[in-house]
Coordinates of C-alpha atoms in Angstrom, one line a residue:
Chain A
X1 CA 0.0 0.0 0.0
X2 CA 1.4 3.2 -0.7
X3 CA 2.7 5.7 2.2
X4 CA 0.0 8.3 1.0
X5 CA -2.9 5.7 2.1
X6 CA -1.8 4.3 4.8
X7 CA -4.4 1.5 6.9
X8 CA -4.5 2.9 10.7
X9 CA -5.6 1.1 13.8
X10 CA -6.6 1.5 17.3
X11 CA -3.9 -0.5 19.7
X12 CA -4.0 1.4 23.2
X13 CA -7.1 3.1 24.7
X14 CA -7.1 5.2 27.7
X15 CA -10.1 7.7 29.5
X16 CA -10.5 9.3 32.8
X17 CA -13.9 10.6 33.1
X18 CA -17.0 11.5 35.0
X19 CA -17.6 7.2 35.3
X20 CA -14.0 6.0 36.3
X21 CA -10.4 6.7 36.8
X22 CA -9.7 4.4 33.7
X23 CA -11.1 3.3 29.8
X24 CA -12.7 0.2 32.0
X25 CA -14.6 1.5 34.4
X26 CA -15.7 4.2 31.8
X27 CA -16.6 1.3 29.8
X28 CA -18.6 -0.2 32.7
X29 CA -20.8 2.1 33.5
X30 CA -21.3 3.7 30.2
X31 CA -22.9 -0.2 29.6
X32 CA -24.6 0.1 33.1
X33 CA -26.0 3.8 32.3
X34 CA -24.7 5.4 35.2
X35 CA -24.5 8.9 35.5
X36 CA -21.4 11.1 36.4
X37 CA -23.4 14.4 37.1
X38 CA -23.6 15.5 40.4
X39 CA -24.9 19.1 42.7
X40 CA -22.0 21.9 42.3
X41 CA -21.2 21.6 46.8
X42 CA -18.3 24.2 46.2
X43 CA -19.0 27.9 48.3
X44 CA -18.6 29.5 44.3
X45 CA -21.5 27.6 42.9
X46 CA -24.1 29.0 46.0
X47 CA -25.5 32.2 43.6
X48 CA -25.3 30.3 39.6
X49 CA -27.9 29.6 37.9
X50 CA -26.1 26.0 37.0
X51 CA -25.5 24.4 39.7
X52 CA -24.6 20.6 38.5
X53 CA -21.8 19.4 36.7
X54 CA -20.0 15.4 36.1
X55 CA -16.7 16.2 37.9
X56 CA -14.0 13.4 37.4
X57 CA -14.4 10.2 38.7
X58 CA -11.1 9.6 40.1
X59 CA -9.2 13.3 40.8
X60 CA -5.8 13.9 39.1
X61 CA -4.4 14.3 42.4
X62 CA -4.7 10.9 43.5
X63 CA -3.0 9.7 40.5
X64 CA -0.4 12.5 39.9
X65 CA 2.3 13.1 42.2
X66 CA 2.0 17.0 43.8
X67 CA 5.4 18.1 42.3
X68 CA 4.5 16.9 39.4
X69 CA 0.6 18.2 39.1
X70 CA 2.1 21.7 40.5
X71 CA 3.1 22.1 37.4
X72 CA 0.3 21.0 35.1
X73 CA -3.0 22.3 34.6
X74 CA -5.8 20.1 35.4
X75 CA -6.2 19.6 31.6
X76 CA -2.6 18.6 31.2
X77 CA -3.3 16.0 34.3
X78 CA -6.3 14.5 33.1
X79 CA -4.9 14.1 29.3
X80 CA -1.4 12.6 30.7
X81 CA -3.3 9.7 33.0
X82 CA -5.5 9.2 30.0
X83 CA -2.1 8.9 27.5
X84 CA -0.5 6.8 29.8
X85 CA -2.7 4.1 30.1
X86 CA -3.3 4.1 26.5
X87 CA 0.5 3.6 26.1
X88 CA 0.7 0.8 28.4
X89 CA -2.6 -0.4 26.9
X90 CA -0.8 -0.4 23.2
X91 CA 2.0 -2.5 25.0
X92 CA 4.6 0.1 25.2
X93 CA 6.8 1.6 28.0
X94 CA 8.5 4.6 28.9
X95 CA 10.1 6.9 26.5
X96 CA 10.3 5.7 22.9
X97 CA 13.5 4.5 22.2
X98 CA 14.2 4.5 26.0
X99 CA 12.8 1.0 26.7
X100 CA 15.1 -1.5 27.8
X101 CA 14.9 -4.2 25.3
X102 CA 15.0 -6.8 27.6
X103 CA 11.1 -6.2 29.4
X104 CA 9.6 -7.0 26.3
X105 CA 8.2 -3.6 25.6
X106 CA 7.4 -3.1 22.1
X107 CA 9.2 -0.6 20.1
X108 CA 8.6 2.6 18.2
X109 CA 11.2 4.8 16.6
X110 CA 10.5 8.5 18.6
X111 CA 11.1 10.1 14.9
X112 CA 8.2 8.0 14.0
X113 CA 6.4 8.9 17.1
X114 CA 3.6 11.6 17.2
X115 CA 0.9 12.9 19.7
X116 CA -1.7 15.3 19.5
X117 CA -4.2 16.1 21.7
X118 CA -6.5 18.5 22.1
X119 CA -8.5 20.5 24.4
X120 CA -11.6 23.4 23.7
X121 CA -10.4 26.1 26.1
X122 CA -7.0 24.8 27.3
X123 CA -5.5 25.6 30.9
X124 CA -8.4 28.2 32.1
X125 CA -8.2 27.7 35.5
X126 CA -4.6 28.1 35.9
X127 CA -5.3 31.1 34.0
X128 CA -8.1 32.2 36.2
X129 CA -6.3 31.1 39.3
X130 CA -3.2 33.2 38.3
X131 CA -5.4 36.1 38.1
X132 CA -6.8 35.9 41.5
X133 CA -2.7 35.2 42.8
X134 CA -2.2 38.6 40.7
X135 CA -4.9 40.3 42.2
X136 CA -4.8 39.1 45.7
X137 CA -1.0 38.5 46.3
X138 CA 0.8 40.9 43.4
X139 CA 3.3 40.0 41.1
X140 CA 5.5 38.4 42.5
X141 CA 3.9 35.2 43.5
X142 CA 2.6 34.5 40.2
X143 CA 3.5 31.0 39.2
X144 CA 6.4 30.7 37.0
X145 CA 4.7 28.0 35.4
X146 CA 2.2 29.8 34.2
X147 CA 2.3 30.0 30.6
X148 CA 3.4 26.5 29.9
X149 CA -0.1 25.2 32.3
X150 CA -2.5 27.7 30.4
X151 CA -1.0 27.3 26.7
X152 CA -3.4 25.6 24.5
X153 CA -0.7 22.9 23.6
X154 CA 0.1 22.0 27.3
X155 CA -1.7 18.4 27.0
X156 CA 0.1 17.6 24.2
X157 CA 3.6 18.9 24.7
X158 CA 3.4 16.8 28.1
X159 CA 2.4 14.0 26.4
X160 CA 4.7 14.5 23.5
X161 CA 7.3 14.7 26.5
X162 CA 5.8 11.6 28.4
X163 CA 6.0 9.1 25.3
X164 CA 9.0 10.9 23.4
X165 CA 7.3 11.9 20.5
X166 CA 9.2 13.2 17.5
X167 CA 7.4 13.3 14.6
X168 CA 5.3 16.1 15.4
X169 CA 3.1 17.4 18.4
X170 CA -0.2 19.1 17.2
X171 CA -3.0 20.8 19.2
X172 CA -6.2 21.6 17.0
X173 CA -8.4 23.5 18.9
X174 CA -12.1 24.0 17.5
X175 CA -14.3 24.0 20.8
X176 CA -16.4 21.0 21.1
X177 CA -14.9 19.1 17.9
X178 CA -11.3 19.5 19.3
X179 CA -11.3 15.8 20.5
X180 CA -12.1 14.5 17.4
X181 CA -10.5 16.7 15.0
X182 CA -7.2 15.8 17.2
X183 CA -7.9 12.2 16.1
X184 CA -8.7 12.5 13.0
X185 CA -5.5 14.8 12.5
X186 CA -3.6 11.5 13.8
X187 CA -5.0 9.5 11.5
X188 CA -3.7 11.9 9.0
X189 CA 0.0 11.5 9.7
X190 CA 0.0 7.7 9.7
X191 CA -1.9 7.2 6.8
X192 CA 0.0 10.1 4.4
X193 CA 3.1 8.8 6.5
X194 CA 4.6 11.5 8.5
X195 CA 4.4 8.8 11.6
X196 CA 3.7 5.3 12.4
X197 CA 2.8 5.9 16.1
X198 CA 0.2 8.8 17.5
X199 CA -0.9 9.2 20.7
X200 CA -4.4 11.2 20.2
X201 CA -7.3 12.6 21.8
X202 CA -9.1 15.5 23.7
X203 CA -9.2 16.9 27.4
X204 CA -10.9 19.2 29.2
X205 CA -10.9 21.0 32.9
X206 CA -13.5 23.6 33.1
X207 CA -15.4 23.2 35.8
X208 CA -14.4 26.3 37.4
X209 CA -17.1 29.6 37.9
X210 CA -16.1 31.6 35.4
X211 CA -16.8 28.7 32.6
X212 CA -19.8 28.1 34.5
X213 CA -21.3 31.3 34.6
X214 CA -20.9 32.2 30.7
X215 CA -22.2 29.0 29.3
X216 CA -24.8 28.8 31.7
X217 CA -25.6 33.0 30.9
X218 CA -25.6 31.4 27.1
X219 CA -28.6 29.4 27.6
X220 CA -26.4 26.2 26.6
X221 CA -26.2 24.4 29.9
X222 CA -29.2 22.7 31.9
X223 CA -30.6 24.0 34.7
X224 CA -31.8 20.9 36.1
X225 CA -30.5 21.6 39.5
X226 CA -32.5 19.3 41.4
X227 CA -31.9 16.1 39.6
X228 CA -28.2 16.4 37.8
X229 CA -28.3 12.8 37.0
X230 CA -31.6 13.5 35.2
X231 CA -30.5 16.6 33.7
X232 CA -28.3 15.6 30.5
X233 CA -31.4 14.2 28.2
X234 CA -30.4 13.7 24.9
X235 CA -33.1 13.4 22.6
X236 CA -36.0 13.8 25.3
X237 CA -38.6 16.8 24.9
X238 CA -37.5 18.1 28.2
X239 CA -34.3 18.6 27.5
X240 CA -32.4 21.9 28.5
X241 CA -28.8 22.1 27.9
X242 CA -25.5 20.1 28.6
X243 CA -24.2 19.4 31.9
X244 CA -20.2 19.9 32.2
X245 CA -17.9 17.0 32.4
X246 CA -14.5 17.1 32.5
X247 CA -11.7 14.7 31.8
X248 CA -10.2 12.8 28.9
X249 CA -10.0 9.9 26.6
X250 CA -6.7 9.3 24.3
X251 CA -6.6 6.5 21.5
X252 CA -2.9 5.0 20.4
X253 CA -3.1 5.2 16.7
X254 CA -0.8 3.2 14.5
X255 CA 0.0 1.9 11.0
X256 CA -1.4 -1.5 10.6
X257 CA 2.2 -2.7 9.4
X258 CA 3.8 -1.5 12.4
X259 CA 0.9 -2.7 14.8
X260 CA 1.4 -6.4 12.6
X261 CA 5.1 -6.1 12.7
X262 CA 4.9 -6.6 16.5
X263 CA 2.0 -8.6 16.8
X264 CA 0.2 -5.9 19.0
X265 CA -4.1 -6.7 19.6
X266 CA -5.6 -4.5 17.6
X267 CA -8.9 -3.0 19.0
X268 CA -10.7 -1.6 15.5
X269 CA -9.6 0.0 12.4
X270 CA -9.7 4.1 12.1
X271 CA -10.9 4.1 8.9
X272 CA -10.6 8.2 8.6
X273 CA -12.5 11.4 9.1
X274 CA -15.1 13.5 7.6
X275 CA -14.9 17.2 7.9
X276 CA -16.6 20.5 7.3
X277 CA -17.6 23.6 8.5
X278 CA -21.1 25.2 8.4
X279 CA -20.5 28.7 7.7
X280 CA -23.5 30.0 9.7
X281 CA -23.4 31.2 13.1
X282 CA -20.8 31.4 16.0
X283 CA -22.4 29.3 18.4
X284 CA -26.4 28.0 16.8
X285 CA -26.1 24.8 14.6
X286 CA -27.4 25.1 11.6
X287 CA -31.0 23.3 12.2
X288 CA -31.3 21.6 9.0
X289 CA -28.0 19.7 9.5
X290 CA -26.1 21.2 6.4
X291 CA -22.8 21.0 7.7
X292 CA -23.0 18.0 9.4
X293 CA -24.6 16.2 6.3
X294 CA -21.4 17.9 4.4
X295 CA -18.9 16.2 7.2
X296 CA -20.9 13.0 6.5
X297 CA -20.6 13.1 2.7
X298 CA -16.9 14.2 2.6
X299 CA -16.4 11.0 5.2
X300 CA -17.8 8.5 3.0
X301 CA -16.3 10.4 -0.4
X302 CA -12.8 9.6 0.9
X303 CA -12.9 7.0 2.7
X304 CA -13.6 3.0 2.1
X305 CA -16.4 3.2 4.1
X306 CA -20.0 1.0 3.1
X307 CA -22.9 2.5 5.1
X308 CA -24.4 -0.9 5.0
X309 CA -21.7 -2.0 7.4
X310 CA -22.5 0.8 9.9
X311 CA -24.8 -0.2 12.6
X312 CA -23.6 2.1 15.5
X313 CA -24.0 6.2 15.9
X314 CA -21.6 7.8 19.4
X315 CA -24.0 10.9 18.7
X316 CA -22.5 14.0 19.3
X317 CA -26.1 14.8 20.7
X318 CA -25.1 17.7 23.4
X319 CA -29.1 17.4 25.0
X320 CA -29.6 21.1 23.5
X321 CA -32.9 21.5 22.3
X322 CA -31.8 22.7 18.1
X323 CA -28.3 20.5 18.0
X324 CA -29.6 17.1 19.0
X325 CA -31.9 17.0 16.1
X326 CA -30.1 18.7 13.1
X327 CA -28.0 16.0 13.8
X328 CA -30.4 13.1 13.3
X329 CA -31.2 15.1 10.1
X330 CA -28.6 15.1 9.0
X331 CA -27.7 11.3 8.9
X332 CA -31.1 10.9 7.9
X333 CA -30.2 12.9 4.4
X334 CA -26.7 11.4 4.0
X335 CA -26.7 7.8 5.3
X336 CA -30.9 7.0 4.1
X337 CA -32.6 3.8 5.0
X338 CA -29.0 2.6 6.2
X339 CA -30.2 4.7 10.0
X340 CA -32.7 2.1 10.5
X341 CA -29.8 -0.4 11.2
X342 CA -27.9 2.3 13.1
X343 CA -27.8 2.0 17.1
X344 CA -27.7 5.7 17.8
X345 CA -26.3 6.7 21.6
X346 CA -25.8 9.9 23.2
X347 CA -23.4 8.9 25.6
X348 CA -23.1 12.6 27.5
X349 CA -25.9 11.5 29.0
X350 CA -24.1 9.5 30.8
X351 CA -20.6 11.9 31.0
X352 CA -22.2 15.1 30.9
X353 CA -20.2 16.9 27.8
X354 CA -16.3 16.9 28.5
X355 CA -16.3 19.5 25.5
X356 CA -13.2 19.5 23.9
X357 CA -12.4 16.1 25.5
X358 CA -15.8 15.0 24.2
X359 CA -14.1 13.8 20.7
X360 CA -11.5 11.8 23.0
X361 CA -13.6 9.9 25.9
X362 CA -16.7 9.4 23.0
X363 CA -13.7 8.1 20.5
X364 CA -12.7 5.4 22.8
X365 CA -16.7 4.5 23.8
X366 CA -17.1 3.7 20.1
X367 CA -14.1 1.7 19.5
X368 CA -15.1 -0.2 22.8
X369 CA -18.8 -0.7 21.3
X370 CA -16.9 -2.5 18.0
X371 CA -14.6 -4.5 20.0
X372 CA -17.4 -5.4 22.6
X373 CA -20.1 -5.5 19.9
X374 CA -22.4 -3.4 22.6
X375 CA -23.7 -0.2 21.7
X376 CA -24.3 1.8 25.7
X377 CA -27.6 3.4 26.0
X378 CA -28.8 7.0 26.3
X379 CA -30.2 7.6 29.8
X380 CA -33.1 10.2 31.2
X381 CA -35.5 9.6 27.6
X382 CA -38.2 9.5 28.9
X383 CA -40.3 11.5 26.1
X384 CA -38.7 10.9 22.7
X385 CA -38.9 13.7 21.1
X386 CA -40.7 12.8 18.0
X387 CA -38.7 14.2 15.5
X388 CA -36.0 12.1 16.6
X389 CA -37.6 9.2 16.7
X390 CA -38.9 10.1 13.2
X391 CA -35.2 10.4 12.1
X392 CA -33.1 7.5 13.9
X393 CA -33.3 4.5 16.6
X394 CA -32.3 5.9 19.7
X395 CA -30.6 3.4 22.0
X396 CA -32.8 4.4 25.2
X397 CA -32.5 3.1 28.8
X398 CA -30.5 -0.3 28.1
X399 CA -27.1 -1.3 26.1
X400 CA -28.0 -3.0 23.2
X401 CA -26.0 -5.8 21.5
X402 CA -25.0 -5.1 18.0
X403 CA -24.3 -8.0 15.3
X404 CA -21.9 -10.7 16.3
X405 CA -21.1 -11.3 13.3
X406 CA -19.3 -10.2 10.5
X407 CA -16.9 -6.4 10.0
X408 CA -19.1 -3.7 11.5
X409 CA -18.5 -0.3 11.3
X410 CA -19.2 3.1 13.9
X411 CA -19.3 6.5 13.4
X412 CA -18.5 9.0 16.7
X413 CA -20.0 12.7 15.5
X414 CA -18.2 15.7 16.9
X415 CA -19.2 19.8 16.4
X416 CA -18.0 22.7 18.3
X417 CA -19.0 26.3 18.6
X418 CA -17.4 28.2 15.7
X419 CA -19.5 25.5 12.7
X420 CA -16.5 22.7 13.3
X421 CA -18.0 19.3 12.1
X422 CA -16.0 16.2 12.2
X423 CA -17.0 12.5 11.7
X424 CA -14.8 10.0 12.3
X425 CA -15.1 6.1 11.5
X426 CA -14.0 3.2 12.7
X427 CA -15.0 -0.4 12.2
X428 CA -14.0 -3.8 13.3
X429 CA -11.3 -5.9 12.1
Chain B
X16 CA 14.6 37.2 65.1
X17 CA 16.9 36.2 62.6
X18 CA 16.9 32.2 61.5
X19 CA 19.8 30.9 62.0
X20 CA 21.8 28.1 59.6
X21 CA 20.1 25.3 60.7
X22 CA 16.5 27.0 60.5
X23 CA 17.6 28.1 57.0
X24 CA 18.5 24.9 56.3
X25 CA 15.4 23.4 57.2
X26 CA 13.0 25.7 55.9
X27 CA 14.7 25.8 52.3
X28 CA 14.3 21.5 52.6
X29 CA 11.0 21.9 53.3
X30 CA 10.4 24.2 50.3
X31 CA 12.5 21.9 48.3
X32 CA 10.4 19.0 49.1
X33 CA 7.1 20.8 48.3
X34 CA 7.9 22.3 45.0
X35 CA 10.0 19.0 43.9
X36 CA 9.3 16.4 46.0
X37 CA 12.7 15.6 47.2
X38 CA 12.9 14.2 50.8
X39 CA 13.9 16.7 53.4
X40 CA 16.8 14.8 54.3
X41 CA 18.2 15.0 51.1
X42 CA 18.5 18.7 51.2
X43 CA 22.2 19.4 52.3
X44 CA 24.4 22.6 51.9
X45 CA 26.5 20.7 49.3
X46 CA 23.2 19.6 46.8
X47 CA 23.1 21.8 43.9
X48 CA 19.3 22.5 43.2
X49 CA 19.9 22.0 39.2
X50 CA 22.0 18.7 39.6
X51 CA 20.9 17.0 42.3
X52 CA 18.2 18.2 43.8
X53 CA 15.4 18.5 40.5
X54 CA 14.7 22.4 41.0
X55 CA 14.6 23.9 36.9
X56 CA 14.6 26.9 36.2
X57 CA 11.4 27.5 36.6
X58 CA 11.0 26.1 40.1
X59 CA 13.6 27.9 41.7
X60 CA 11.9 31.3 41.2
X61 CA 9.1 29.2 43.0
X62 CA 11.9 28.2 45.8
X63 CA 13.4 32.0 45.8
X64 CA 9.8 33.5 46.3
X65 CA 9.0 30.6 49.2
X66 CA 12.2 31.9 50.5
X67 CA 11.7 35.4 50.2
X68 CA 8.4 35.3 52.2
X69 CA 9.6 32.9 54.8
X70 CA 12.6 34.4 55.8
X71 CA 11.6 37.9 55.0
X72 CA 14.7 38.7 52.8
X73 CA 14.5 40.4 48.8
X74 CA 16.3 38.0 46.8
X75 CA 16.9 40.2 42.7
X76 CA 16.5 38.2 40.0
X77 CA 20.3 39.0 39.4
X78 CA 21.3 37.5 42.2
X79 CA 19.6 34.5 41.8
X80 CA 21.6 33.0 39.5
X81 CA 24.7 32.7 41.6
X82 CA 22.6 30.6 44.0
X83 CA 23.5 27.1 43.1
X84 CA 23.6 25.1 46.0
X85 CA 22.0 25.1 48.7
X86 CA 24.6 26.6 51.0
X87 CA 24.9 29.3 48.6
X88 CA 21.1 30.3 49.1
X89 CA 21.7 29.6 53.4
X90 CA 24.7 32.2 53.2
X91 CA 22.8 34.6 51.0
X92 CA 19.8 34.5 53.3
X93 CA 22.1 34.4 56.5
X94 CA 23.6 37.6 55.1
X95 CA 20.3 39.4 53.8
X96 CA 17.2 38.9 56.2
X97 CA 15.8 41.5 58.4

């Protein structure tokens, strides 16, 4: 096969999120439909109007050791446990190129070796929490860490630093898509062949005030404050707005000759991305699903991809009251009759929306679905809204088994303020 | 009251430890906080500031760099507090 079209797979998964400290436990209770939300108890939270958020599982803290968090925003924390387990997950150790070869760690080349992970907002509450040291102490006890905790390419530079990664360290950012488009950026450099390795994925750490105040001030968050575990409703008539989730999810991408060279398990193919932008407004979708029905089209123009073989939807299904449907629309328009054998979840009703970890944590739930052959619920529908239901079979209240048989194929949808739309496939091997 | 060695000594391990996580014990006049004791760049403006407050001494970014061990920062301190 030629270096410009390159066959990628998924060989190391790793998550921390609002249902466990690892990709297993998120796993679990995704199945089980268990809820991460929970009341807002900090002082801050007394006078918002949101008062409910799904905080991390499992807190950096207790994984990271303090001279070591000190340094690293709590984005930076959640996307370095999440890379690490990957890593080990994918069978390797240490520093590329740094492993003894004695332990039987597998082996990449760290020029080979790339990582990019992504995050919506990047280190904002080191930022915010330099601000008040400013403020309330002066200068000098601003954190000479500063800038490397709030930049936008934190996660990944640690990462990059954590695995050795030489071939290139990226950071897309494009708000509630970053996740995704981080993966399907990965996918890019194996299969044109800048790299053979990627570490990928999306995390986020915003559940701080500030955050809380201005998407709740937007209308876009729920205000469900006396049931958070009922308030993230995908695809229910009652539903209000997102709850906030935080943490993050990180794939190990490789070529399938290197994954085959060392005999490594290989969890599903990454068959490649479809992307577009909608051109329409900052922050409102665009209700008839244009751009994601593009993102769709462009996915299945260049990619080997039969929408007979897709039978399972990660929607990116946000449980905002225009978004949800455009979105069912939109497959409706692109994919046909092929819906009706589509398992569609909305799995942030389970993890609340870990925004520009969303892409990440939702990436590694649909290459667990493939490799399980289980496709987890959407909690809290109570009412289908009808034009959902007109539009696409909702997985509601139970996992449902998908075929045992035979290459299936899953889609995890991704779109972020700003018109960012990204699709990205991946199917069984 | 001024500190004396020992107190310096102490409080700059303790500081040490927290921003680095090196054991107290391990924080001797003769440790270099580059080489041996894991303090970048970075963290020894965190160390100098800790210091500053805790000892109530200025320490000028100039004259930070000719603190490299840890008996250099003691004997600048010793010299310098109120």
């Amino acid at each position: 096969m030629s270096s410009t079209n390159r066959t990628v797979v998924v060989t190391g998964i790793g998550a921390t999120t609002p249902l466990g400290g690892d990709a297993a436990s998120t796993w679990e209770g995704l199945v089980a439909g268990k809820s991460g939300a929970k009341p807002l108890e900090q002082e801050w939270a007394a006078d918002q109007a949101v008062r409910i958020a799904a905080p991390a599982a499992v807190d950096p803290s207790e994984v990271i050791p303090r001279p070591q968090a000190r340094r690293l925003d709590r984005s930076a924390q959640f996307a370095l446990i999440a890379a690490q387990e990957a890593w080990k997950d994918a069978g390797y150790v240490g520093k590329a190129g740094e492993s003894p070869a004695e332990d039987g760690a597998a082996h990449v080349d760290p020029d080979r070796l790339g990582a990019v992970i992504a995050s919506g907002i990047g280190g904002v509450t080191t930022l915010l929490d330099q601000y008040d040291v400013l403020k309330e102490k002066g200068v000098r006890r601003v954190s000479p860490h500063t800038v490397p905790m709030l930049m936008p390419n934190g996660p990944s530079a640690n990462v990059g630093l954590a695995v050795g990664a030489r071939a290139g360290v990226h950071t897309p950012v494009s708000a509630c898509a970053s996740g995704a488009e981080a993966i399907g950026y990965a996918i890019e450099m194996i299969r044109t062949g800048r790299a053979d390795v990627v570490v990928a994925g999306g995390t986020e750490a915003a559940i701080h005030p500030l955050p809380i105040a201005a998407f709740g001030n937007m209308m876009a968050m729920s205000k469900n404050n006396d049931d958070p575990q009922g308030a993230s409703r995908p695809f229910d008539t009652a539903r209000d707005g997102f709850v906030l989730g935080e943490g993050a999810g990180v794939l190990v991408l490789e070529s399938a000759e290197h994954a085959a060279a060392r005999g490594a398990r290989v969890y599903a193919e990454a068959v490649g991305q479809g992307i577009s932008a909608d051109s329409h407004d900052i922050v409102q979708p665009e209700p008839e699903g244009r751009g994601i029905s593009a993102a769709l089209q462009n996915l299945l123009d260049r990619n080997d991809l039969d929408p007979a073989e897709i039978v399972h939807v990660n929607a990116h299904a946000t449980s905002t009251p225009a978004g949800d449907i455009a979105e069912l629309k939109a497959l409706r328009k692109v994919l046909g009759d092929n819906v009706d054998h589509m398992a569609v979840s909305a799995t942030k009703s389970m993890t609340g929306h870990l925004l520009g970890g969303a892409g990440g944590v939702e990436s590694v739930a649909t290459v667990l679905a493939l490799y399980h052959r289980v496709a987890p619920p959407t909690i809290n529908v109570e009412n289908l809204d009808p034009e959902a239901e007109a539009n696409a079979d909702i997985v509601r209240g139970e996992a449902r088994k998908l075929p045992v048989e035979g290459r299936i194929a899953a889609l995890n949808d991704s779109f972020g303020f700003g018109g960012h739309n990204v699709v990205l496939a991946f199917r069984t091997v | 009251m001024a500190a004396t060695q020992k107190e310096i000594v102490d409080g700059l391990a303790e500081i040490v430890n927290e921003i680095a996580g090196i054991p107290v014990e391990d924080v001797q006049l003769d440790k270099s906080f580059t080489d041996d004791l894991d303090v970048d760049s970075l963290s020894m403006v965190e160390v100098v500031v800790a210091a500053e407050e805790r000892f109530d001494v200025k320490i000028p970014d100039d004259d930070v760099k000719n603190l490299k061990t840890v008996g250099d920062a003691t004997q600048y301190i010793l010299d310098h507090q109120a």
